Short mmCIF file of C-alpha atoms in Angstrom, two decimals:
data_model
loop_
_atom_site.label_atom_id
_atom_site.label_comp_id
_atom_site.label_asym_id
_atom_site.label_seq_id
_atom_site.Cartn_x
_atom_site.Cartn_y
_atom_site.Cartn_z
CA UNK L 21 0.00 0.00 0.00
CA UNK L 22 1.36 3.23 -1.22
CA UNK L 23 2.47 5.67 1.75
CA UNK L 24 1.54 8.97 0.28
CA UNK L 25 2.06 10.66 3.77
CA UNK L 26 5.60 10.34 2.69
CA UNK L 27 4.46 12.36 -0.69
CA UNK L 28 3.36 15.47 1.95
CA UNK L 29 6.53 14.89 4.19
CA UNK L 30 8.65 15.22 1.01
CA UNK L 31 6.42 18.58 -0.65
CA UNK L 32 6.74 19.94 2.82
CA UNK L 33 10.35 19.48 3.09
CA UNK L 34 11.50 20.16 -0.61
CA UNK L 35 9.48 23.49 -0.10
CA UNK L 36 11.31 24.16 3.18
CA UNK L 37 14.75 23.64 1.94
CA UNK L 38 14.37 25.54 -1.44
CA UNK L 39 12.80 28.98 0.77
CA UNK L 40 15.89 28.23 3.11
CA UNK L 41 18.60 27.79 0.41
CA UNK L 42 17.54 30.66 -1.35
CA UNK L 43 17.82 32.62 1.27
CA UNK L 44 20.82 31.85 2.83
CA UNK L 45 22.97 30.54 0.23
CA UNK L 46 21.32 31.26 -3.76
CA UNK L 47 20.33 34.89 -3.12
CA UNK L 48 23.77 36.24 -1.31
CA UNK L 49 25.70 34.35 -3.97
CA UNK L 50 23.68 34.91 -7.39
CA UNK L 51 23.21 38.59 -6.21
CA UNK L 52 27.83 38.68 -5.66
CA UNK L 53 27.95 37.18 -8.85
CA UNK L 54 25.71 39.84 -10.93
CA UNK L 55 27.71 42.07 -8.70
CA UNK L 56 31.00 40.90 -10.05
CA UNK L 57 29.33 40.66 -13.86
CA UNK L 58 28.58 44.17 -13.09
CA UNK L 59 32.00 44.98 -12.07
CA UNK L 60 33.68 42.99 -14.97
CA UNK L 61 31.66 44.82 -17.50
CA UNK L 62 31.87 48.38 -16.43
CA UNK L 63 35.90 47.68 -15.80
CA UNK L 64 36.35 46.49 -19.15
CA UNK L 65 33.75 49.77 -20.60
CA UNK L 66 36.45 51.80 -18.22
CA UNK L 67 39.50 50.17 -19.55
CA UNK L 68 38.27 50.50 -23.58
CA UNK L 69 37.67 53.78 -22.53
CA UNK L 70 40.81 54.74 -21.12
CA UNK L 71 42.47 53.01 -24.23
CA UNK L 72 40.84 55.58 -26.56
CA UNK L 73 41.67 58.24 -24.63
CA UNK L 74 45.55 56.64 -24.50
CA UNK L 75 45.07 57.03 -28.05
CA UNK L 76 43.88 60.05 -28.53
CA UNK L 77 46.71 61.58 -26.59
CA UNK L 78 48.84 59.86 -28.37
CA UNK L 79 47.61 61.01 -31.72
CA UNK L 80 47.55 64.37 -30.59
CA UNK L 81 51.28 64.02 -29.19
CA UNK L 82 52.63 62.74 -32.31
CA UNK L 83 50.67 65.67 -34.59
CA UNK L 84 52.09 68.72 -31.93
CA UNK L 85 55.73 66.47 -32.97
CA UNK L 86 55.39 67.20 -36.49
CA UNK L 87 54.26 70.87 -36.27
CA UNK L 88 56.93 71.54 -33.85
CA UNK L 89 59.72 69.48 -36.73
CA UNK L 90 58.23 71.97 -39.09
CA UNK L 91 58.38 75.13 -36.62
CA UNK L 92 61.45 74.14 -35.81
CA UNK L 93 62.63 73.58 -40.10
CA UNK L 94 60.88 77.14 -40.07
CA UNK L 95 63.27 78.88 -37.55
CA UNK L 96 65.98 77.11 -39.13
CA UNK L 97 65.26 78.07 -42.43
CA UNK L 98 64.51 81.87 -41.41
CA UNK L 99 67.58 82.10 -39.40
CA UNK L 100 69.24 80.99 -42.78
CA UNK L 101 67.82 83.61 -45.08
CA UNK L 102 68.31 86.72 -42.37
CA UNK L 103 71.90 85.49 -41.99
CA UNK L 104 72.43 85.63 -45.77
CA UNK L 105 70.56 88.74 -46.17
CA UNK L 106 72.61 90.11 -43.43
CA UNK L 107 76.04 88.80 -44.92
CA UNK L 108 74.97 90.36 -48.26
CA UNK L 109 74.52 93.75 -46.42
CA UNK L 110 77.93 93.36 -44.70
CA UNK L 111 79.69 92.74 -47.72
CA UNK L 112 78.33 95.56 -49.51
CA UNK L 113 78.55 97.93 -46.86
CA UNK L 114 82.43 96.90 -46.56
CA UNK L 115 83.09 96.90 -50.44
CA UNK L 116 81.33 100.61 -50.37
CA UNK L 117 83.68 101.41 -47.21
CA UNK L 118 86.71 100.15 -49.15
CA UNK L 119 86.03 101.64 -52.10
CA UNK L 120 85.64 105.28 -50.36
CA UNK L 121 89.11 104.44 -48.73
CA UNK L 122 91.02 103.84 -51.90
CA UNK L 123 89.67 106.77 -53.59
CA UNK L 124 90.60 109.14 -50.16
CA UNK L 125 94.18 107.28 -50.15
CA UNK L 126 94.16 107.90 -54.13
CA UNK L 127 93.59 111.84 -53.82
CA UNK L 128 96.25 112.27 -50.14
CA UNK L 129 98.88 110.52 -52.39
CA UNK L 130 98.17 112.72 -55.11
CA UNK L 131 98.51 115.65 -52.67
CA UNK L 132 101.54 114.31 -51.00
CA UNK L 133 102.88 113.56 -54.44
CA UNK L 134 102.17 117.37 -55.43
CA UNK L 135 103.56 118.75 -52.66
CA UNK L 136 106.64 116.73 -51.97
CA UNK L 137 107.44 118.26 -55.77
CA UNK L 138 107.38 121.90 -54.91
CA UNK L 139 109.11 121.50 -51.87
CA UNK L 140 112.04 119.22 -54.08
CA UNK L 141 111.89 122.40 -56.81
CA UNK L 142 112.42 125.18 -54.00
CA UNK L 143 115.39 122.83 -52.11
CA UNK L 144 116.86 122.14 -55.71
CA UNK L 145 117.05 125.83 -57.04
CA UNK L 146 118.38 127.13 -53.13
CA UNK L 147 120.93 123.83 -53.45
CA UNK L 148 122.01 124.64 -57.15
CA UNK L 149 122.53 128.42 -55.84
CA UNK L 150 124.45 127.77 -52.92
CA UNK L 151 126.72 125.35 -54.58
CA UNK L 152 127.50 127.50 -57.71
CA UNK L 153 128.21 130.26 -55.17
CA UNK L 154 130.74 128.34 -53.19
CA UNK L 155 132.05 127.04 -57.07
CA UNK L 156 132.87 130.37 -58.21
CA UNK L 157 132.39 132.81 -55.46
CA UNK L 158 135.79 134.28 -55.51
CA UNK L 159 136.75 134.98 -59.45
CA UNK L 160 132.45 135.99 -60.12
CA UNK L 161 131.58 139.04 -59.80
CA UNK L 162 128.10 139.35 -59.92
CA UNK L 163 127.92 142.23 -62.10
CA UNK L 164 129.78 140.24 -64.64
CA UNK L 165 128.89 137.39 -64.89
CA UNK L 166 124.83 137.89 -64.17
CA UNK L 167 124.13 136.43 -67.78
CA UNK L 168 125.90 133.16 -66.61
CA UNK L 169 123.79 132.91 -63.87
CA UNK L 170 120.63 133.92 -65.28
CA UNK L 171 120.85 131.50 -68.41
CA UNK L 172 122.10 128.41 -65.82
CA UNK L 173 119.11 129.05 -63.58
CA UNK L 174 116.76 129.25 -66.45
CA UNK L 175 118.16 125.88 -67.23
CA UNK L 176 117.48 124.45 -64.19
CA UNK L 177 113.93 125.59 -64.20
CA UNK L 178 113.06 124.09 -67.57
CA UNK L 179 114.64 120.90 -66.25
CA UNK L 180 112.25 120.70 -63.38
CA UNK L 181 109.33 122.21 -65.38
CA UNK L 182 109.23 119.18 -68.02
CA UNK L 183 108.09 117.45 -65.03
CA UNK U 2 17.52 -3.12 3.33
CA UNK U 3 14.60 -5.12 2.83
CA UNK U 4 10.98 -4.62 1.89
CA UNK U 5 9.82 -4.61 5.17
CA UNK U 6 9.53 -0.62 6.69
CA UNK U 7 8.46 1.28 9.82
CA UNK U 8 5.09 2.49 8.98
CA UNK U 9 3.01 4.82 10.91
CA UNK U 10 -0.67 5.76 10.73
CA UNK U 11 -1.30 9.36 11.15
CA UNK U 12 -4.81 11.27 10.50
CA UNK U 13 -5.53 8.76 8.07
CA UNK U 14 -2.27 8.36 5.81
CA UNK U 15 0.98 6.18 5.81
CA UNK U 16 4.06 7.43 6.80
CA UNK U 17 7.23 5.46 5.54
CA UNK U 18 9.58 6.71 8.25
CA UNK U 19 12.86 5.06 6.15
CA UNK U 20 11.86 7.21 3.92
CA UNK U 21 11.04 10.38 5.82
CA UNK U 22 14.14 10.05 7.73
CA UNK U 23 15.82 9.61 4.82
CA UNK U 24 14.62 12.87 3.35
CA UNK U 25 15.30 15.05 6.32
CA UNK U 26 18.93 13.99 7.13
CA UNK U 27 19.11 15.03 3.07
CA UNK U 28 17.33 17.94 3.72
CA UNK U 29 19.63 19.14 6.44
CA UNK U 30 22.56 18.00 5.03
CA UNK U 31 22.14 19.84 2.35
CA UNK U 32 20.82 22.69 4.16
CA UNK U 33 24.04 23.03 5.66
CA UNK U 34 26.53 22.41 3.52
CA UNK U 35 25.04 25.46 0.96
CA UNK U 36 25.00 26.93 4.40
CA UNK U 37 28.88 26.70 4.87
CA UNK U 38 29.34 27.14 1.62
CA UNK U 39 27.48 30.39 0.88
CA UNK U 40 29.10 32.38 4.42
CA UNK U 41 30.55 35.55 3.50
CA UNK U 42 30.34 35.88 -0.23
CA UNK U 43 32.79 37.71 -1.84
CA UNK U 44 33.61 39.77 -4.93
CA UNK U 45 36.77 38.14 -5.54
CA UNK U 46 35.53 34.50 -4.27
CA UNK U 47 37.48 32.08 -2.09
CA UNK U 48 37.65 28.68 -2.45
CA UNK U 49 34.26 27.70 -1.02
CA UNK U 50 32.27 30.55 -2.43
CA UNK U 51 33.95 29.11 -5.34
CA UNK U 52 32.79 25.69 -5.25
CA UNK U 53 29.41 26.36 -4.63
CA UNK U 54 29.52 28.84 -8.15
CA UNK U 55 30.71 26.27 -9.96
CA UNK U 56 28.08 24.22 -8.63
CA UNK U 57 25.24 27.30 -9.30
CA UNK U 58 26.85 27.45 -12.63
CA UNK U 59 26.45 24.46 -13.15
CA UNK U 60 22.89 23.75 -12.81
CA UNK U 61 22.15 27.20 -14.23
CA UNK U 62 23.52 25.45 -17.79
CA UNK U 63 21.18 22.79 -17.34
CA UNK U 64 18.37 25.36 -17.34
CA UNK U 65 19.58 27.80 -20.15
CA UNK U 66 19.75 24.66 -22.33
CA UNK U 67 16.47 24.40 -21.87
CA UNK U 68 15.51 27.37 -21.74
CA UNK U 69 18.06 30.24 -23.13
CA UNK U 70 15.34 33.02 -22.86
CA UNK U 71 14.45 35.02 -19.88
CA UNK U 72 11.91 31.83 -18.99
CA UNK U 73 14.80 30.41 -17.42
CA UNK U 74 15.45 32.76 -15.00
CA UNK U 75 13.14 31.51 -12.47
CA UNK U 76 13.93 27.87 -12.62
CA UNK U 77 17.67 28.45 -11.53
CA UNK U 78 17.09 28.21 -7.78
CA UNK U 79 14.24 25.33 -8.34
CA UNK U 80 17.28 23.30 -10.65
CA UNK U 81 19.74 24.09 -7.92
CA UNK U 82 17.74 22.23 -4.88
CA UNK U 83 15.94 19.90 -6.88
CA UNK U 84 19.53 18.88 -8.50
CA UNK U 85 21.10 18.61 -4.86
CA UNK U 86 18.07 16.75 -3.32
CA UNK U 87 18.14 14.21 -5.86
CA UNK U 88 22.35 13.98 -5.66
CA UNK U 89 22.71 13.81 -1.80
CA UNK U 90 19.45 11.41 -1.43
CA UNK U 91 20.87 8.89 -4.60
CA UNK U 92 24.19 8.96 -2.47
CA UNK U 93 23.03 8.24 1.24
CA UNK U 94 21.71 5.02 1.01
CA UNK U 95 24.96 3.59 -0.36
CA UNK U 96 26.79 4.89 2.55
CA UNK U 97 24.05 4.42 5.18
CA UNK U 98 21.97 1.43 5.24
CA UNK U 99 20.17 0.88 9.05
CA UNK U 100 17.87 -2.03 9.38
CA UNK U 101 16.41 -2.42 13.17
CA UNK U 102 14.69 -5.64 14.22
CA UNK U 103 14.21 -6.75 10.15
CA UNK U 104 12.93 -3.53 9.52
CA UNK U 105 15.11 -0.97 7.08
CA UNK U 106 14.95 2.39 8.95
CA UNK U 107 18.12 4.37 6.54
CA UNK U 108 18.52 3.69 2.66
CA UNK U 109 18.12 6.22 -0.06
CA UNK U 110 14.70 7.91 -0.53
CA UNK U 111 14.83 7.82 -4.19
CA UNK U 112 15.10 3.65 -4.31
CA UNK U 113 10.87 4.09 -3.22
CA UNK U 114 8.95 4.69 -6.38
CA UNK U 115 6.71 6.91 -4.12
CA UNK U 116 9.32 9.50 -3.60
CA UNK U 117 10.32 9.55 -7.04
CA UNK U 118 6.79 9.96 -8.13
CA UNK U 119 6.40 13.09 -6.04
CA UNK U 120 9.44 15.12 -6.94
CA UNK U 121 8.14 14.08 -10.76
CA UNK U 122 4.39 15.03 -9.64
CA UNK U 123 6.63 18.49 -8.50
CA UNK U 124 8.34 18.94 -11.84
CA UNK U 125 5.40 18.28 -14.06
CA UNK U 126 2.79 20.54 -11.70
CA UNK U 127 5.61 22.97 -11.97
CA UNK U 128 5.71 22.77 -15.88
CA UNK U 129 1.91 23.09 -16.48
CA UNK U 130 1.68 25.94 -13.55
CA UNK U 131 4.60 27.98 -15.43
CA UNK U 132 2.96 27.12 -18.70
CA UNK U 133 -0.28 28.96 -17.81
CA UNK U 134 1.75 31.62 -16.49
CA UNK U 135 4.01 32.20 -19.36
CA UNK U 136 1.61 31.89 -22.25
CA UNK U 137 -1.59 32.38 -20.88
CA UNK U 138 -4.49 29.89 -20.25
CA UNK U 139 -5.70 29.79 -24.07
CA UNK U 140 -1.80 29.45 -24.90
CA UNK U 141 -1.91 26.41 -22.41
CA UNK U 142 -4.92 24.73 -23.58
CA UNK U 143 -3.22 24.94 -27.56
CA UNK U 144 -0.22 23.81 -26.76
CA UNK U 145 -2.22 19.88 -27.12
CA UNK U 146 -3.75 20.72 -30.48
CA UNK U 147 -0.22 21.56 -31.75
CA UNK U 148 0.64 21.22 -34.65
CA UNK U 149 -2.67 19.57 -35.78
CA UNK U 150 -5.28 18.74 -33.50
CA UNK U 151 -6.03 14.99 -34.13
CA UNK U 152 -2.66 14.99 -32.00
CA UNK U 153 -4.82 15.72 -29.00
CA UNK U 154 -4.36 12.10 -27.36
CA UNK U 155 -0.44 11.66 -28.48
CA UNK U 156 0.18 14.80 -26.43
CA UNK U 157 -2.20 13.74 -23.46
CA UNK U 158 -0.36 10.65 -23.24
CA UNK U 159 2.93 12.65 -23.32
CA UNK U 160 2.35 14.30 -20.06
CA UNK U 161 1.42 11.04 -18.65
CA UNK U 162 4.59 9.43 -19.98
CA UNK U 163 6.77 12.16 -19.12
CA UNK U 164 6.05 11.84 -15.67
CA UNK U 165 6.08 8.15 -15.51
CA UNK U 166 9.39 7.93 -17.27
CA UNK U 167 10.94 10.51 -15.34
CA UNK U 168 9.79 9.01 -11.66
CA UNK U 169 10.66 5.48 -12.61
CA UNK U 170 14.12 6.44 -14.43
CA UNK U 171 15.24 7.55 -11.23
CA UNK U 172 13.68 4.94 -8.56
CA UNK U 173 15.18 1.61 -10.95
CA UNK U 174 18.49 2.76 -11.43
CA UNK U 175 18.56 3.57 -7.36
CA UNK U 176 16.64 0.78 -6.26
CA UNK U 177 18.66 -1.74 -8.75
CA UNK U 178 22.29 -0.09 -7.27
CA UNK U 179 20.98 -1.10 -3.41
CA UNK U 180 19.60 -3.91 -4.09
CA UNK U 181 22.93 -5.00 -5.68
CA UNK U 182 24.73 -3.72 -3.23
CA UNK U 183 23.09 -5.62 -0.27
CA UNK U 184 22.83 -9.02 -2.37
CA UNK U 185 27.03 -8.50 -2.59
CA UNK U 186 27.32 -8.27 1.30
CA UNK U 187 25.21 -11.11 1.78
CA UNK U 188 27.52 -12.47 -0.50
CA UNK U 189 30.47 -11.37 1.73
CA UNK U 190 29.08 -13.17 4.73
CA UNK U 191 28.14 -16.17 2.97
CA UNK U 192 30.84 -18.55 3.35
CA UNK U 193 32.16 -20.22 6.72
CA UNK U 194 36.29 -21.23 7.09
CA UNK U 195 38.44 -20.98 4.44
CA UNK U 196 35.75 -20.36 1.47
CA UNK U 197 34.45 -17.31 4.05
CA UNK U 198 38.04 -15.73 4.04
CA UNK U 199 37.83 -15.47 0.00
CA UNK U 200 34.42 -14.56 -0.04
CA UNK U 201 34.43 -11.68 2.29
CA UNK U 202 37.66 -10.75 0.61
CA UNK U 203 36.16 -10.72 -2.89
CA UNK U 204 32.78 -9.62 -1.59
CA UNK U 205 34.40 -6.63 -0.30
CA UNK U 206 36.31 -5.52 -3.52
CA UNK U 207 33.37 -5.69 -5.16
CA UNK U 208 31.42 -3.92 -3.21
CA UNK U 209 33.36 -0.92 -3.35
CA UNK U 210 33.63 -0.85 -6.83
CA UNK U 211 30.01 -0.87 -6.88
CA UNK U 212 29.53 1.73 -4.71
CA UNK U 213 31.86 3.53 -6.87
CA UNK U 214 30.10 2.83 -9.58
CA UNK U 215 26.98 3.68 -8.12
CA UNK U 216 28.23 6.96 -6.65
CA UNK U 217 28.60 7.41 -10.90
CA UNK U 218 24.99 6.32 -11.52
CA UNK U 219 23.39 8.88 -8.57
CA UNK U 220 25.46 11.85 -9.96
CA UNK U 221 24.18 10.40 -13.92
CA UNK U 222 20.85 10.26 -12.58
CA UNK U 223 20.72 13.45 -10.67
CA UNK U 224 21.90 15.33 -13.45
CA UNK U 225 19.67 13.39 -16.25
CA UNK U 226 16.72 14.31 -13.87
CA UNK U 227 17.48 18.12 -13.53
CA UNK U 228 17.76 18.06 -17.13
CA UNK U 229 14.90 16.59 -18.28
CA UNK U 230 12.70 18.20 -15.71
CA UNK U 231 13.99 21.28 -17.34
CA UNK U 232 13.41 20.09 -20.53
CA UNK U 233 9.61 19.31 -19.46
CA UNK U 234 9.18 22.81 -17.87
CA UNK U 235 10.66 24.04 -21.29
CA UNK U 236 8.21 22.48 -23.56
CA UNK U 237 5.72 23.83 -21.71
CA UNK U 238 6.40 27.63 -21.07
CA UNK U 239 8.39 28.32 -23.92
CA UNK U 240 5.25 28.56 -26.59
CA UNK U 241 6.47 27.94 -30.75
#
């Protein structure tokens, strides 16, 4: 004969422990483990998001690099052209200086050239005079022989005059 | 264990105390070892919290098998203790057998056909209760005149099957595993002298290789009974 007391017994009990292991063992440990699913997924939205962001930087680091190469091709490149443009000014400035400094040193040669030739006529004709003098001081007689002297200094100046 | 039990009269109905005992030390073994188990969950889990995920995990495959949707949801916990309850009560008896005065007071609950019958009278009240609340009581009723309605009996005899099948899957393979496993004690006791050295010596061998092998066939059985109790409560709430 069936028992079917034991049918209650067993309702009764399988009711019992499913309340009590859902309370103390299914509902702390299914609720920690959408808790970690939680976790997991918003640490791996975090980490994709940090990765973009790592990214992005880096993008943005390697694009200021290449504008700074070409600022820095730029400065380079202006630094060249002043420094040429400046040279070219130097040089001119220093042929323009030179050339002014010939042409002075041209004309005080001249000068000195002209001058050093009257002072060489004066000193020759006082020279000549002096030394004809002491030649034939004592037989000349001035009176006498003033032709002599005349025609000999006349020579002397046509000398230097051809000059 | 033999067929003779304790049984009480109480208001009118027979209690099978092997078997209520039976269920209650199961009950409260389980009870407790969930209990230990479950203590101070954790985000990062230690090693019993993680044994008793795996476990959850486990049975929560069985389900979404069955039933992938958001159905399944509310089977996990039912999975979880029915799958235990059926596990810890196939394993008992072949640790535990008490008789008292010829009378079998410990052995597994599932090796009685009445206990099997009830947790399959569970599953399948379960399955047609969820059905009416999933897809409605018209849903329900169509579900037997699907596809084509001179199927009405074939399906009828379904349900019936389904339940027998899945109550008497369970109590044979149990039953069979005891009942083999007290013939080979006998069996160890037999002999007298010499011939009793060799056959409690090759009486006992064998009877621990049954019992491991039977340990095998109450794990099998557990797990082929979550499933297809799934699989039952499937066919009913998820509608075509």
């Amino acid at each position: 004969m069936a028992t079917f007391g034991d049918t209650l017994f067993l309702l009764a009990a399988f009711a019992v422990l499913l309340v009590l292991v859902g309370i103390f063992a299914w509902n702390p440990v299914t609720k920690i483990m959408a808790e970690r699913q939680d976790k997991i997924d918003s640490d791996l939205d975090y980490a994709d998001n940090k990765r973009q962001e790592a990214q992005k930087m880096a993008d943005q680091r390697e694009a200021e690099l290449k504008s700074s190469k070409e600022d820095a091709v730029n400065i380079v490149n202006t630094a060249k052209e002043n420094g040429e443009k400046q040279r070219a000014t130097l040089v001119e400035q220093a042929q323009s200086e030179v050339a002014t400094l010939k042409a002075n040193a041209n004309k005080d040669i001249e000068q000195q050239r002209a001058d050093a030739l009257a002072a060489a006529k004066n000193d020759v004709a006082d020279l000549s005079l002096a030394i004809a003098e002491k030649l034939i001081a004592k037989e000349l007689d001035p009176s006498t022989q003033q032709n002599l002297i005349d025609q000999y200094i006349n020579e002397l100046g046509d000398a230097n005059g051809s000059h | 264990m033999n067929e003779s039990y304790p049984i009480v009269s109480f208001m009118g109905l027979r209690f099978n105390l092997a078997n209520d005992l039976a269920i209650l030390v199961s009950c409260v073994i389980i009870f407790f070892l969930v209990f230990w188990l479950a203590r101070k969950p954790t985000i990062r889990p230690n090693g019993r919290q993680n044994a008793l995920e795996y476990l959850i995990d486990f049975t929560n495959g069985i389900v979404k098998s069955a039933m992938p949707g958001k159905e399944g949801k509310r089977f996990g916990l039912f999975a979880f203790t029915m799958f235990l309850f059926v596990f810890v009560n196939n394993q008992l008896g072949l640790f535990f057998q008490v008789d008292v005065g010829g009378k079998t007071w410990f052995r597994s609950a599932t090796a009685d056909p009445i206990i099997t019958m009830s947790l399959a009278m569970v599953v399948l009240v379960l399955s047609h209760f969820f059905g009416v609340v999933f897809n409605g009581f018209k849903g329900y009723m169509k579900e037997y005149v699907s596809p084509v309605s001179f199927l009405l009996p074939i399906n009828l005899i379904e349900n019936i099957t389904n339940f027998v099948t899945l109550a008497l899957r369970l109590y044979g393979n149990i039953y069979a595993g005891e009942v083999l496993l007290l013939l080979i004690r006998e069996l160890a006791f037999s002999g007298h002298g010499l011939l009793g050295g060799v056959s409690f010596i090759g009486g006992f061998a064998v009877e621990v290789i049954w019992q491991g092998f039977s340990v095998f066939i109450g794990t099998i059985q557990a797990y082929i009974f979550v499933t297809l109790s799934t699989v039952y409560i499937s066919e009913k709430v998820i509608s075509d």
